[in-house]
Coordinates of C-alpha atoms and ligand atoms in Angstrom, one line a residue:
M49 CA 0.0 0.0 0.0
E50 CA 2.8 2.4 0.9
A51 CA 4.5 2.1 -2.6
L52 CA 1.2 2.6 -4.4
I53 CA 0.3 5.7 -2.3
R54 CA 3.8 7.2 -2.9
E55 CA 3.4 6.6 -6.6
R56 CA 0.0 8.2 -6.8
F57 CA 1.1 11.1 -4.6
E58 CA 4.0 11.8 -6.9
Q59 CA 1.8 11.5 -10.0
V60 CA -0.6 14.1 -8.6
L61 CA 2.2 16.5 -7.8
E62 CA 3.5 16.1 -11.3
K63 CA 0.0 16.8 -12.8
M64 CA -0.3 19.8 -10.5
A65 CA 3.0 21.2 -11.7
K66 CA 2.0 20.7 -15.4
A67 CA -1.4 22.3 -14.9
A68 CA 0.3 25.4 -13.3
Q69 CA 2.8 25.6 -16.1
S70 CA 0.1 25.3 -18.7
V71 CA -1.2 28.7 -17.7
G72 CA 2.2 30.3 -16.8
R73 CA 1.8 29.9 -13.0
N74 CA 4.6 28.9 -10.7
P75 CA 3.9 25.4 -9.4
E76 CA 5.1 26.4 -6.0
E77 CA 2.0 28.6 -5.7
V78 CA -0.2 25.5 -5.4
Q79 CA -0.3 23.3 -2.3
L80 CA -1.6 19.8 -2.1
V81 CA -4.0 18.9 0.8
V82 CA -4.3 15.1 1.0
V83 CA -7.8 14.3 2.1
T84 CA -7.6 11.5 4.6
K85 CA -11.3 11.4 5.8
T86 CA -12.6 7.9 6.6
H87 CA -9.1 6.4 6.1
P88 CA -7.4 4.7 9.1
P89 CA -4.2 6.0 10.7
E90 CA -2.1 3.4 8.8
T91 CA -3.2 5.0 5.5
V92 CA -2.5 8.5 6.9
Y93 CA 1.0 7.2 7.9
A94 CA 1.6 6.0 4.3
A95 CA 0.6 9.4 3.0
L96 CA 3.0 11.1 5.4
A97 CA 5.8 8.7 4.4
A98 CA 5.1 9.6 0.7
G99 CA 5.7 13.3 1.7
A100 CA 2.2 14.7 2.4
R101 CA 2.4 17.5 4.9
L102 CA -1.1 19.0 4.7
L103 CA -4.0 16.6 5.6
G104 CA -7.7 17.3 5.1
E105 CA -10.3 15.9 7.4
N106 CA -14.1 16.3 7.2
Y107 CA -15.2 15.4 10.8
A108 CA -13.7 17.1 13.8
E109 CA -13.8 14.1 16.1
E110 CA -12.4 11.7 13.5
G111 CA -9.5 14.1 12.8
V112 CA -8.7 14.6 16.5
E113 CA -8.8 10.9 17.1
K114 CA -6.3 10.3 14.2
M115 CA -4.0 13.0 15.4
Q116 CA -3.9 11.3 18.8
T117 CA -3.5 7.8 17.4
L118 CA -0.6 8.8 15.2
A119 CA 1.0 10.7 18.1
A120 CA 0.7 7.5 20.2
M121 CA 2.2 5.5 17.4
G122 CA 5.3 7.7 17.8
V123 CA 4.8 9.5 14.5
N124 CA 6.5 12.9 14.4
L125 CA 3.7 15.3 13.5
T126 CA 5.6 18.6 14.0
S127 CA 5.7 19.5 10.3
V128 CA 2.2 18.2 9.6
K129 CA -0.8 20.6 9.3
W130 CA -4.3 19.5 9.8
H131 CA -7.0 21.2 7.7
M132 CA -10.7 21.0 8.4
I133 CA -12.5 20.9 5.0
G134 CA -16.0 19.7 6.0
H135 CA -19.0 21.4 7.3
V136 CA -18.5 22.3 11.0
Q137 CA -21.5 22.5 13.4
S138 CA -21.2 25.4 15.8
R139 CA -21.0 23.0 18.8
K140 CA -17.8 21.5 17.3
A141 CA -16.1 24.9 17.0
G142 CA -14.1 24.3 20.2
L143 CA -12.4 21.3 18.6
I144 CA -11.5 23.2 15.5
A145 CA -10.1 26.1 17.5
Q146 CA -8.0 23.7 19.7
Y147 CA -6.7 21.2 17.2
F148 CA -6.9 22.3 13.6
D149 CA -4.4 24.6 11.7
L150 CA -6.8 25.9 9.1
L151 CA -10.5 25.8 8.3
H152 CA -11.5 25.7 4.6
S153 CA -15.2 25.6 5.3
L154 CA -16.2 28.7 7.2
D155 CA -19.8 28.9 6.1
S156 CA -21.7 31.1 8.5
V157 CA -21.2 34.2 10.6
K158 CA -22.5 32.2 13.6
L159 CA -19.7 29.6 13.2
A160 CA -17.2 32.5 12.8
Q161 CA -18.3 34.0 16.1
R162 CA -18.2 30.7 17.9
L163 CA -14.7 29.9 16.6
N164 CA -13.6 33.4 17.4
Q165 CA -14.7 32.9 21.0
F166 CA -12.9 29.5 21.4
A167 CA -9.8 30.6 19.6
G168 CA -9.6 33.5 22.0
E169 CA -9.8 31.1 24.9
H170 CA -7.0 29.1 23.4
H171 CA -5.0 32.2 22.7
R172 CA -4.9 31.4 19.0
T173 CA -5.8 33.0 15.7
V174 CA -7.4 30.5 13.4
P175 CA -6.7 30.9 9.7
A176 CA -9.9 30.3 7.6
F177 CA -11.3 30.4 4.1
L178 CA -14.9 31.5 3.5
Q179 CA -16.8 28.7 1.8
L180 CA -19.1 29.9 -1.0
N181 CA -21.9 28.0 -2.7
V182 CA -21.4 29.1 -6.3
S183 CA -23.8 26.6 -7.9
G184 CA -27.0 27.0 -6.0
E185 CA -27.1 23.2 -5.4
G186 CA -29.1 22.7 -2.2
S187 CA -26.9 19.9 -1.0
K188 CA -23.8 22.1 -0.9
S189 CA -22.9 24.1 2.2
G190 CA -21.4 27.5 1.8
L191 CA -22.8 31.0 1.8
P192 CA -25.1 31.6 -1.1
A193 CA -23.0 33.1 -3.9
W194 CA -24.5 31.8 -7.2
D195 CA -25.3 35.2 -8.6
D196 CA -24.7 38.9 -8.1
S197 CA -27.8 39.3 -6.0
H198 CA -25.8 37.9 -3.1
Q199 CA -23.3 40.8 -3.1
N200 CA -24.8 42.7 -0.2
S201 CA -25.4 39.7 2.1
L202 CA -21.8 38.5 1.4
L203 CA -20.4 42.0 2.1
E204 CA -22.3 42.0 5.4
A205 CA -21.0 38.5 6.3
V206 CA -17.4 39.4 5.5
T207 CA -17.7 42.6 7.5
E208 CA -18.8 40.6 10.6
I209 CA -16.1 37.9 10.1
L210 CA -13.4 40.6 9.8
N211 CA -14.6 41.9 13.2
C212 CA -13.5 38.6 14.8
P213 CA -10.0 39.2 16.0
H214 CA -9.1 35.5 16.5
L215 CA -10.0 34.5 13.0
H216 CA -7.7 35.3 10.1
L217 CA -9.6 35.2 6.8
Q218 CA -7.2 34.3 4.0
G219 CA -9.4 33.4 1.0
L220 CA -12.2 31.4 -0.4
M221 CA -13.2 27.8 -0.9
T222 CA -15.8 26.0 -3.0
L223 CA -17.1 22.6 -3.9
P224 CA -18.7 22.6 -7.4
P225 CA -21.3 20.2 -8.5
F226 CA -20.0 16.8 -9.5
F227 CA -19.4 16.3 -13.3
D228 CA -17.8 13.4 -15.2
D229 CA -16.2 16.0 -17.4
P230 CA -13.8 18.3 -15.4
E231 CA -14.2 21.0 -17.9
A232 CA -17.8 21.5 -16.7
A233 CA -16.5 22.6 -13.3
R234 CA -14.3 25.4 -14.8
A235 CA -17.1 28.0 -14.8
Y236 CA -17.6 27.5 -11.1
F237 CA -13.9 27.8 -10.3
R238 CA -13.9 31.0 -12.3
K239 CA -16.9 32.3 -10.4
L240 CA -15.0 31.7 -7.1
R241 CA -12.1 33.7 -8.5
G242 CA -14.5 36.5 -9.4
W243 CA -15.7 36.7 -5.9
R244 CA -12.2 36.8 -4.6
D245 CA -11.4 39.8 -6.9
F246 CA -14.7 41.4 -5.7
F247 CA -13.8 41.0 -2.0
A248 CA -10.2 42.1 -2.6
R249 CA -11.5 45.4 -4.0
R250 CA -13.9 45.9 -1.1
F251 CA -11.7 44.8 1.7
P252 CA -8.1 45.4 0.6
Q253 CA -7.0 45.3 4.2
A254 CA -7.9 41.6 4.5
G255 CA -6.0 38.7 3.0
W256 CA -7.5 37.1 -0.2
D257 CA -4.5 35.1 -1.4
H258 CA -6.0 31.7 -1.3
L259 CA -8.5 29.8 -3.4
S260 CA -9.2 26.3 -2.2
M261 CA -10.7 24.5 -5.1
G262 CA -10.3 21.2 -7.0
M263 CA -10.5 17.6 -6.0
S264 CA -9.4 14.3 -7.5
G265 CA -11.5 14.7 -10.7
D266 CA -10.9 18.3 -11.5
F267 CA -7.8 19.7 -9.7
E268 CA -6.0 20.4 -12.9
V269 CA -8.8 22.7 -14.2
A270 CA -9.0 24.3 -10.7
I271 CA -5.2 25.1 -10.9
Q272 CA -5.6 26.6 -14.3
E273 CA -8.3 28.9 -12.8
G274 CA -6.2 30.0 -9.9
A275 CA -6.4 27.4 -7.1
T276 CA -3.7 27.8 -4.5
L277 CA -4.8 24.7 -2.6
V278 CA -6.3 21.5 -4.1
R279 CA -7.9 18.9 -1.9
V280 CA -7.2 15.4 -3.2
G281 CA -8.3 12.1 -1.6
T282 CA -9.3 9.3 -4.0
A283 CA -6.6 9.9 -6.6
I284 CA -3.9 9.3 -3.9
L285 CA -5.4 7.1 -1.3
G286 CA -7.9 5.1 -3.4
V287 CA -11.6 4.8 -3.0
R288 CA -13.1 5.4 0.4
A289 CA -14.9 2.6 2.2
Ligands
PLP1763 C1 -13.9 14.3 0.2 C2 -13.5 15.7 -0.1 C3 -12.5 16.0 -1.0 C4 -11.7 15.0 -1.7 O1 -12.4 14.3 -2.7 P1 -11.8 13.3 -3.7 O2 -12.7 13.2 -4.8 O3 -11.6 12.0 -3.0 O4 -10.4 13.8 -4.1 C5 -12.2 17.4 -1.2 N1 -12.9 18.3 -0.6 C6 -13.9 18.1 0.2 C7 -14.7 19.2 0.9 C8 -14.3 16.8 0.5 O5 -15.3 16.5 1.3

């Protein structure tokens, strides 16, 4: 299993670099988050052995349990960053503030305020991306952002989030609808980049450097459209149980 994961990890890195170069971007601008949700600690260990340093988890408790199991196995986690990429219920905000290095999926002002409170108690500032729903699909979380009619509500939400001193907003994240053809996702990635440019004009004092977009099936298109982090699970670790 370790050799296979290493091979796929390196293949993904190679494809990422090629995608960046295809549009004249520096491959070093794009980071790979290996999505380990539902995979056991042994698989996470293999990903780390292959060179993964950013790990994405969807459920707070599952992630924390893995961190603790790996630490108990004696794995050195000092250079590993744990990213929360899934929807976080407000009552789990404490776990995020205590254990995770970055939140991709900040999707409400209420969650921002809860996180801000817990992060303050832990004397931390939590880096976060605002998750936008750019498709209008009801099943997707994220603040409504599928057309320009959402401008005012988004400006209000960002204003409130920027008032949270223990959160550090650094960019945007989205999850487009699933398509067999990755080209079909391109318009949604472009839309996220459009919102980034919009916020950067309105709130130049805040950080808008990051776009978290692209998964196993469409990370190359996402990189061509400006992704700075891609979140890849299946293409490296195989199909989830
Ligand atoms: C599961 C998941 C991924 C990874 O999906 P793959 O298709 O396995 O690469 C990326 N982002 C989010 C938010 C996820 O939930």
